[in-house]
PDB file of C-alpha atoms in Angstrom:
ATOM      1  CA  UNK A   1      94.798 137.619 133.654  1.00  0.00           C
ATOM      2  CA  UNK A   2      98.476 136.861 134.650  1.00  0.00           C
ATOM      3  CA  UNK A   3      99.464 133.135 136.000  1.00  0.00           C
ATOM      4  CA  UNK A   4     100.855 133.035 139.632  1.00  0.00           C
ATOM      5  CA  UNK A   5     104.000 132.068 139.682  1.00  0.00           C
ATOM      6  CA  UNK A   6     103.732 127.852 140.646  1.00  0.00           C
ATOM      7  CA  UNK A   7     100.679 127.366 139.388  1.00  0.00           C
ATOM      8  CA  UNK A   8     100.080 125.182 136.488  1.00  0.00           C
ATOM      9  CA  UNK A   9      97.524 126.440 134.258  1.00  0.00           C
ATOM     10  CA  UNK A  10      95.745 123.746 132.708  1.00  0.00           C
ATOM     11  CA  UNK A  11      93.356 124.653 129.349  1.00  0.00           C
ATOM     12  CA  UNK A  12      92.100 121.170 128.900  1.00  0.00           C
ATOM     13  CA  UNK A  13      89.081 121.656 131.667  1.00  0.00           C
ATOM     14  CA  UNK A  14      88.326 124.581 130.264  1.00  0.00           C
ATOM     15  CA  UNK A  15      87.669 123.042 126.696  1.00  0.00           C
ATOM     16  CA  UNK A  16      85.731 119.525 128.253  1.00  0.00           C
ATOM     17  CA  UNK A  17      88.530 117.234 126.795  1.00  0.00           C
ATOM     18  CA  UNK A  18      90.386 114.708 129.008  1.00  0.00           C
ATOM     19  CA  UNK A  19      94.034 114.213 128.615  1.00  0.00           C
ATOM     20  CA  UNK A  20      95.045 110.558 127.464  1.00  0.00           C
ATOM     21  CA  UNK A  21      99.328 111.577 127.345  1.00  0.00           C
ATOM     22  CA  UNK A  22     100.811 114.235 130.066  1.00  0.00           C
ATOM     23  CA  UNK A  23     103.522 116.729 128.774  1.00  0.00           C
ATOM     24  CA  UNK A  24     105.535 114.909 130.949  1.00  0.00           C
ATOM     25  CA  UNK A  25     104.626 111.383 129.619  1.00  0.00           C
ATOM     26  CA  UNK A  26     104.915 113.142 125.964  1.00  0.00           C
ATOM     27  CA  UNK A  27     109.016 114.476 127.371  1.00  0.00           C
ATOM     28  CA  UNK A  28     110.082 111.104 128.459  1.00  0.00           C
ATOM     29  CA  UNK A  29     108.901 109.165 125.674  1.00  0.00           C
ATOM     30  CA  UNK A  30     110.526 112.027 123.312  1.00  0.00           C
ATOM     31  CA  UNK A  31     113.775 111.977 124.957  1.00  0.00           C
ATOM     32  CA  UNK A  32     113.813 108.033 124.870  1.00  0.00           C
ATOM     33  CA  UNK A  33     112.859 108.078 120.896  1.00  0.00           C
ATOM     34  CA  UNK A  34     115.962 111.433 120.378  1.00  0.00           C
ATOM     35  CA  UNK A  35     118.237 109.069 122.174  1.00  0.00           C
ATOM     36  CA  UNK A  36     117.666 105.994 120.728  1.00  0.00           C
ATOM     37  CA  UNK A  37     118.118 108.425 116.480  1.00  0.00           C
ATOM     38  CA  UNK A  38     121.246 109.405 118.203  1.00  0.00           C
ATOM     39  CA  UNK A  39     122.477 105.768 118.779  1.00  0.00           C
ATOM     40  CA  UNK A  40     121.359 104.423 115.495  1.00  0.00           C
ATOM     41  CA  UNK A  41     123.019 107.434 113.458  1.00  0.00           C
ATOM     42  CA  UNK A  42     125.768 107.877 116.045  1.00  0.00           C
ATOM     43  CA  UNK A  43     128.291 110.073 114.203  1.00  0.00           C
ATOM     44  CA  UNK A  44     125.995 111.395 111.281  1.00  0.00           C
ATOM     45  CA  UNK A  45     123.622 113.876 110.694  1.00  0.00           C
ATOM     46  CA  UNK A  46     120.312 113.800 110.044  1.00  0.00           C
ATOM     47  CA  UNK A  47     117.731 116.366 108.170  1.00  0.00           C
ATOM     48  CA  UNK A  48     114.280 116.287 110.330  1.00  0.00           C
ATOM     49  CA  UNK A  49     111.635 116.972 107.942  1.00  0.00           C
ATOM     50  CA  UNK A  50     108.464 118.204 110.082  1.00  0.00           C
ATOM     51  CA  UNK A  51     104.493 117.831 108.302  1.00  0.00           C
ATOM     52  CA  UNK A  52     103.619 121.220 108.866  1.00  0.00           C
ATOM     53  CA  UNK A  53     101.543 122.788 111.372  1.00  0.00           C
ATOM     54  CA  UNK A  54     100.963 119.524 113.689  1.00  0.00           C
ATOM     55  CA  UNK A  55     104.199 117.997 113.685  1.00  0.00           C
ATOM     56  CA  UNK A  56     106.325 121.633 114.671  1.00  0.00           C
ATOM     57  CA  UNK A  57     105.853 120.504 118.428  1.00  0.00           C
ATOM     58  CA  UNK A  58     106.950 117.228 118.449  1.00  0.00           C
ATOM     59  CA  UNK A  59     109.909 118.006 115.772  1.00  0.00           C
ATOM     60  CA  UNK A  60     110.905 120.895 118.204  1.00  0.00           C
ATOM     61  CA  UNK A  61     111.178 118.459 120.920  1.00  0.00           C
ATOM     62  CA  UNK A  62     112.905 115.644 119.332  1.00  0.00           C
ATOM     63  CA  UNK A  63     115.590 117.925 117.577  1.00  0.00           C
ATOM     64  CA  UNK A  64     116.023 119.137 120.753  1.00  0.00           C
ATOM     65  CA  UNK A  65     116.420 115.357 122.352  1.00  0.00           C
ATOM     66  CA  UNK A  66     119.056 114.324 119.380  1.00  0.00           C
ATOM     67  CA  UNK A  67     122.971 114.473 120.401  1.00  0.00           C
ATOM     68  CA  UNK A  68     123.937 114.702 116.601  1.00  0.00           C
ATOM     69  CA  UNK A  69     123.765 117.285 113.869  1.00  0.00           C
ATOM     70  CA  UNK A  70     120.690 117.988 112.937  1.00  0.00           C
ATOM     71  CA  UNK A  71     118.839 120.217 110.585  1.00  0.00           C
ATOM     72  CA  UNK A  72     115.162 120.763 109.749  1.00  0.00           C
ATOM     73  CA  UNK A  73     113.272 121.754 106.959  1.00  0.00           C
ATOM     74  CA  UNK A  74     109.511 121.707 106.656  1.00  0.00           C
ATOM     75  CA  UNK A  75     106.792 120.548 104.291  1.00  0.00           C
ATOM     76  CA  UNK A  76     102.935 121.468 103.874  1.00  0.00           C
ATOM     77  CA  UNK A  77     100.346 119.291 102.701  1.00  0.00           C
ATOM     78  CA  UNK A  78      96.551 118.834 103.228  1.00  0.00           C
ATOM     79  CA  UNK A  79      94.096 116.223 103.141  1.00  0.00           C
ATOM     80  CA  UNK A  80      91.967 117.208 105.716  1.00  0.00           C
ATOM     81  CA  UNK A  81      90.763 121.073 105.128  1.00  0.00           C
ATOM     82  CA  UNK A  82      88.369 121.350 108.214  1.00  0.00           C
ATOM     83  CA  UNK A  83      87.221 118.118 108.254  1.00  0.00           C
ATOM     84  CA  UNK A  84      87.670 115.203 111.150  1.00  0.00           C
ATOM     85  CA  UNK A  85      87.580 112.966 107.818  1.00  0.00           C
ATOM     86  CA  UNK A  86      90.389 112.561 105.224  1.00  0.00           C
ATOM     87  CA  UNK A  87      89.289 113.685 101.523  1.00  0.00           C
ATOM     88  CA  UNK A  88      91.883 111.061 100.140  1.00  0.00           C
ATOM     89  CA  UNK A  89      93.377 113.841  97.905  1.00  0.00           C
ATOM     90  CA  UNK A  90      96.457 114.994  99.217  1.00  0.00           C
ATOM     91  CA  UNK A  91      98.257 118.260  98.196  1.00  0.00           C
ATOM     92  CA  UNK A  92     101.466 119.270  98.402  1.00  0.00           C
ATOM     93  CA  UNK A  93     101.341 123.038  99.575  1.00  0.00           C
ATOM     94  CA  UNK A  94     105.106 123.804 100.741  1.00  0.00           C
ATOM     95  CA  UNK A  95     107.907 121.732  99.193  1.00  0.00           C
ATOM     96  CA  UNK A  96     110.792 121.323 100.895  1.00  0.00           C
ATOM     97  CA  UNK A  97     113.693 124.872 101.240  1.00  0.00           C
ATOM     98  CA  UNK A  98     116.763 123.101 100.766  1.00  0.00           C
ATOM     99  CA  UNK A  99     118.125 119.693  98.869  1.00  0.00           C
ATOM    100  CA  UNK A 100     118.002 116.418 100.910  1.00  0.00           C
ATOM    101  CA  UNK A 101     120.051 114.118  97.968  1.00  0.00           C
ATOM    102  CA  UNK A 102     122.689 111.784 100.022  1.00  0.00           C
ATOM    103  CA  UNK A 103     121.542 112.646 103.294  1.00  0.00           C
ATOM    104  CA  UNK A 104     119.894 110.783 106.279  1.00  0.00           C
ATOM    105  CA  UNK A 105     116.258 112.577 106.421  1.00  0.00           C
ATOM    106  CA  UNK A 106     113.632 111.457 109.280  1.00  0.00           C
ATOM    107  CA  UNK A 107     110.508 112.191 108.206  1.00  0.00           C
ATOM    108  CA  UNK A 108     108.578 113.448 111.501  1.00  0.00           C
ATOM    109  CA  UNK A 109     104.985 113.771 111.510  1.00  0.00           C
ATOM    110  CA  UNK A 110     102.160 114.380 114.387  1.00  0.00           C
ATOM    111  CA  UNK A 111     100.237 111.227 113.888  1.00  0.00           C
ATOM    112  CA  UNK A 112     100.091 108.407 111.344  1.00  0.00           C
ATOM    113  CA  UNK A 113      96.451 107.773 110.679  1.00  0.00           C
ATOM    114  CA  UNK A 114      95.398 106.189 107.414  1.00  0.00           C
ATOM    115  CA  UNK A 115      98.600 106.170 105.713  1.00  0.00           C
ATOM    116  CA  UNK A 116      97.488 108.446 102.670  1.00  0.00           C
ATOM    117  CA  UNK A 117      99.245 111.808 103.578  1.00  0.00           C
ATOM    118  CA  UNK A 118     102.448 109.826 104.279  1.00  0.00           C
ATOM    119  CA  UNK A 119     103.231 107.592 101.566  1.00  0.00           C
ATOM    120  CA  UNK A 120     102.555 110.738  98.989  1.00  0.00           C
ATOM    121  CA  UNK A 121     104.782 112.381 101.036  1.00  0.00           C
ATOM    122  CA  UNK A 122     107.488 109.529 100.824  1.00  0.00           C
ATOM    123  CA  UNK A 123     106.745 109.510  97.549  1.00  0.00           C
ATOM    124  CA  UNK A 124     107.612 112.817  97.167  1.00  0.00           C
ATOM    125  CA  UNK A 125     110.767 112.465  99.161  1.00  0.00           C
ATOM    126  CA  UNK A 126     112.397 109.581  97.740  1.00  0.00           C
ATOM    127  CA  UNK A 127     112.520 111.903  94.298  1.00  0.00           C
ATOM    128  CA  UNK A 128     115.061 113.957  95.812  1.00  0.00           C
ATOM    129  CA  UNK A 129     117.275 110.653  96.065  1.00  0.00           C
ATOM    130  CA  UNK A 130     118.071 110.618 100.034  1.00  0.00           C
ATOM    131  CA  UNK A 131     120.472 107.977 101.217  1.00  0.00           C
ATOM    132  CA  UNK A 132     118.200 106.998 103.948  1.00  0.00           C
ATOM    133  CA  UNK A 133     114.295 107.922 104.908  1.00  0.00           C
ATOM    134  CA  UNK A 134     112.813 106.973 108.144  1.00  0.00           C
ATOM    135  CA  UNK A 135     109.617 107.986 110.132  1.00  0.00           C
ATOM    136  CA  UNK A 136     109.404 109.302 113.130  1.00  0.00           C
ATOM    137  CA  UNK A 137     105.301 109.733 114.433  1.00  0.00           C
ATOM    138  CA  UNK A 138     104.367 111.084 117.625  1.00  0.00           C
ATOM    139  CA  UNK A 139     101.065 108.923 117.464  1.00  0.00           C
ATOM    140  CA  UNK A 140     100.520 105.947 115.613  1.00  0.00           C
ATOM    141  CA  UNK A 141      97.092 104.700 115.340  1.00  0.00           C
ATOM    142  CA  UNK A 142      97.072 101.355 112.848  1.00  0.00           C
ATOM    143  CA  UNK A 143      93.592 100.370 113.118  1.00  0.00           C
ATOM    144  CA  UNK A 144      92.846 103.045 110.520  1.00  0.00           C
ATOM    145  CA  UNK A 145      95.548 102.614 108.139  1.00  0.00           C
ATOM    146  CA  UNK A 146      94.109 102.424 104.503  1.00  0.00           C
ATOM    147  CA  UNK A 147      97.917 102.334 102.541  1.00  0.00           C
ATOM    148  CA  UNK A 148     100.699  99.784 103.991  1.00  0.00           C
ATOM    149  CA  UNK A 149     103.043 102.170 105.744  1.00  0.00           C
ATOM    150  CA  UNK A 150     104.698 101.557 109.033  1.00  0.00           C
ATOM    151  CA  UNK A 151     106.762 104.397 111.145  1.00  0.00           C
ATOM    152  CA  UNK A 152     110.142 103.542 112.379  1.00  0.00           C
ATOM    153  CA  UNK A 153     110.042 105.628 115.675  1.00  0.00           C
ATOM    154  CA  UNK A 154     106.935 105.622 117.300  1.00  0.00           C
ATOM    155  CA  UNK A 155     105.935 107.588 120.722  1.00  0.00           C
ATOM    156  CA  UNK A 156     102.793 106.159 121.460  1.00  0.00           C
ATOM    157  CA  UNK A 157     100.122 103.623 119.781  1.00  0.00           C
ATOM    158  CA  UNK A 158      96.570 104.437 120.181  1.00  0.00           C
ATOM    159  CA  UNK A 159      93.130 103.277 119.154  1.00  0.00           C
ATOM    160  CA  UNK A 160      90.999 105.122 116.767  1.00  0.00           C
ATOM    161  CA  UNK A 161      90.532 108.263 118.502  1.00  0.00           C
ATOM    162  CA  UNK A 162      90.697 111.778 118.085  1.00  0.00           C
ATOM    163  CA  UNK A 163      92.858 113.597 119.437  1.00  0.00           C
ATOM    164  CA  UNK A 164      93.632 117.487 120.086  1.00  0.00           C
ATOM    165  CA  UNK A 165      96.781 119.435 121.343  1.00  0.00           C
ATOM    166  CA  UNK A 166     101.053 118.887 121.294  1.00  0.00           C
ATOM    167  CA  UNK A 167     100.529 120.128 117.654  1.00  0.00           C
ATOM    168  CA  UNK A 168      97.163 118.614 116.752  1.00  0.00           C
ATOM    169  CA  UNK A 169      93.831 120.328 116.042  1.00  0.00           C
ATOM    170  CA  UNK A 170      90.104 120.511 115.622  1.00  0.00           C
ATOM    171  CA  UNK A 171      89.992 122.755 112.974  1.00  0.00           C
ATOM    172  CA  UNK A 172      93.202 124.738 113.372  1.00  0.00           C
ATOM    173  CA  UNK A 173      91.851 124.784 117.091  1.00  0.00           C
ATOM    174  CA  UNK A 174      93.575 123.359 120.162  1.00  0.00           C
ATOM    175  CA  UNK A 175      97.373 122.671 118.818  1.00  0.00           C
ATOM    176  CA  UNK A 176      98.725 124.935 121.539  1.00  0.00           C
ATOM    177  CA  UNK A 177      97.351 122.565 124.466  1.00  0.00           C
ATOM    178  CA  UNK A 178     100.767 121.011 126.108  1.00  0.00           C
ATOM    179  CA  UNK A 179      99.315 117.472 126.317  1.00  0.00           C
ATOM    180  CA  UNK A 180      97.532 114.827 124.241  1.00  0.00           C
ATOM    181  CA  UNK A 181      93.683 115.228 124.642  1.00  0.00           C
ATOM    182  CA  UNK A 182      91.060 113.044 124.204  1.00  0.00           C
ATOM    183  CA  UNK A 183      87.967 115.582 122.151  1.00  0.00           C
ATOM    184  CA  UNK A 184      84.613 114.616 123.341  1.00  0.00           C
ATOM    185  CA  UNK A 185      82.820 113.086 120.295  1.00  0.00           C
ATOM    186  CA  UNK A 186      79.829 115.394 120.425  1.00  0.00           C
ATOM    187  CA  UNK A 187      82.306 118.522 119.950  1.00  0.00           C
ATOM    188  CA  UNK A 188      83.972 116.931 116.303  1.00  0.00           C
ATOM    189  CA  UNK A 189      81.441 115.237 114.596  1.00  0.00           C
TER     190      UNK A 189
END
């Protein structure tokens, strides 16, 4: 079925969830965190490294919202599998394609939950001898944190929730939704 042209299809009532961050309250806050890289690197470049698959939106965005050179690489890892629930054993699936020794690297990553994923992954990074490593986290949700990790770019705080869409999932389900959903508890437990 094709979209009139001026309407604004909108998947999240057709799925039950309820949107707790607008694409449009995602853009501004993206553009305000790009901006505010761009002042505090002014005149360097910087090597985005995204968390593969949820952080690819919010990596696209931001590289987009950065006035400096920029490149990207990606890494995999997983901790989840199809769970809501974090095993606590992370693996490293996809390393990193080219060398980030002496350069600025912001690590960017969907949302910092518990802290496990992340600090292996810093761990991992800091072996390849970066000058700098900073986070940047679309969502940061502290009350969960299990390791002592903080993000140094932060779009939005939020309680502990779960949440669906702008890159995150329900079982490899919902990433393509264009806002930040709220999923109904009955549909991820």
């Amino acid at each position: 079925m094709q979209q009139m042209a001026g309407t604004r299809h909108n998947p999240t009532h057709l799925d039950g969830v309820t949107i707790l961050f607008s694409r449009e309250q995602i853009a501004a806050r993206v553009q305000e965190i790009g901006a505010q890289l761009s002042r505090d690197y002014a005149g360097q470049s910087l090597v985005l490294v995204g968390v593969l698959k949820g952080a690819a939106f919010f990596l696209s965005d931001l590289a987009r919202a950065i006035s400096l050179d920029c490149t990207f690489d990606f890494v995999a890892l997983s901790s989840y599998g199809k769970s809501t629930k974090t095993s606590g054993a992370v693996k490293l699936i996809k390393d990193l394609d080219h060398p980030i020794g002496g350069r600025i690297v912001v690590l960017v990553e969907d949302i910092l939950d518990t802290g496990i994923t992340l600090s292996f992954l810093c761990k991992v990074l800091r072996q390849h001898n970066p000058r700098a490593l900073v986070i940047a986290t679309c969502l940061d949700k502290p009350s969960r944190r299990l390791e002592r990790i903080d993000a140094d770019y932060v779009c939005f705080t939020i309680e502990n929730q779960f949440v669906v869409g702008y890159g995150m999932d329900f079982a490899e389900r919902y990433r393509n939704l264009p806002d930040i959903c709220l999923m109904p508890p009955n549909q991820h437990d």
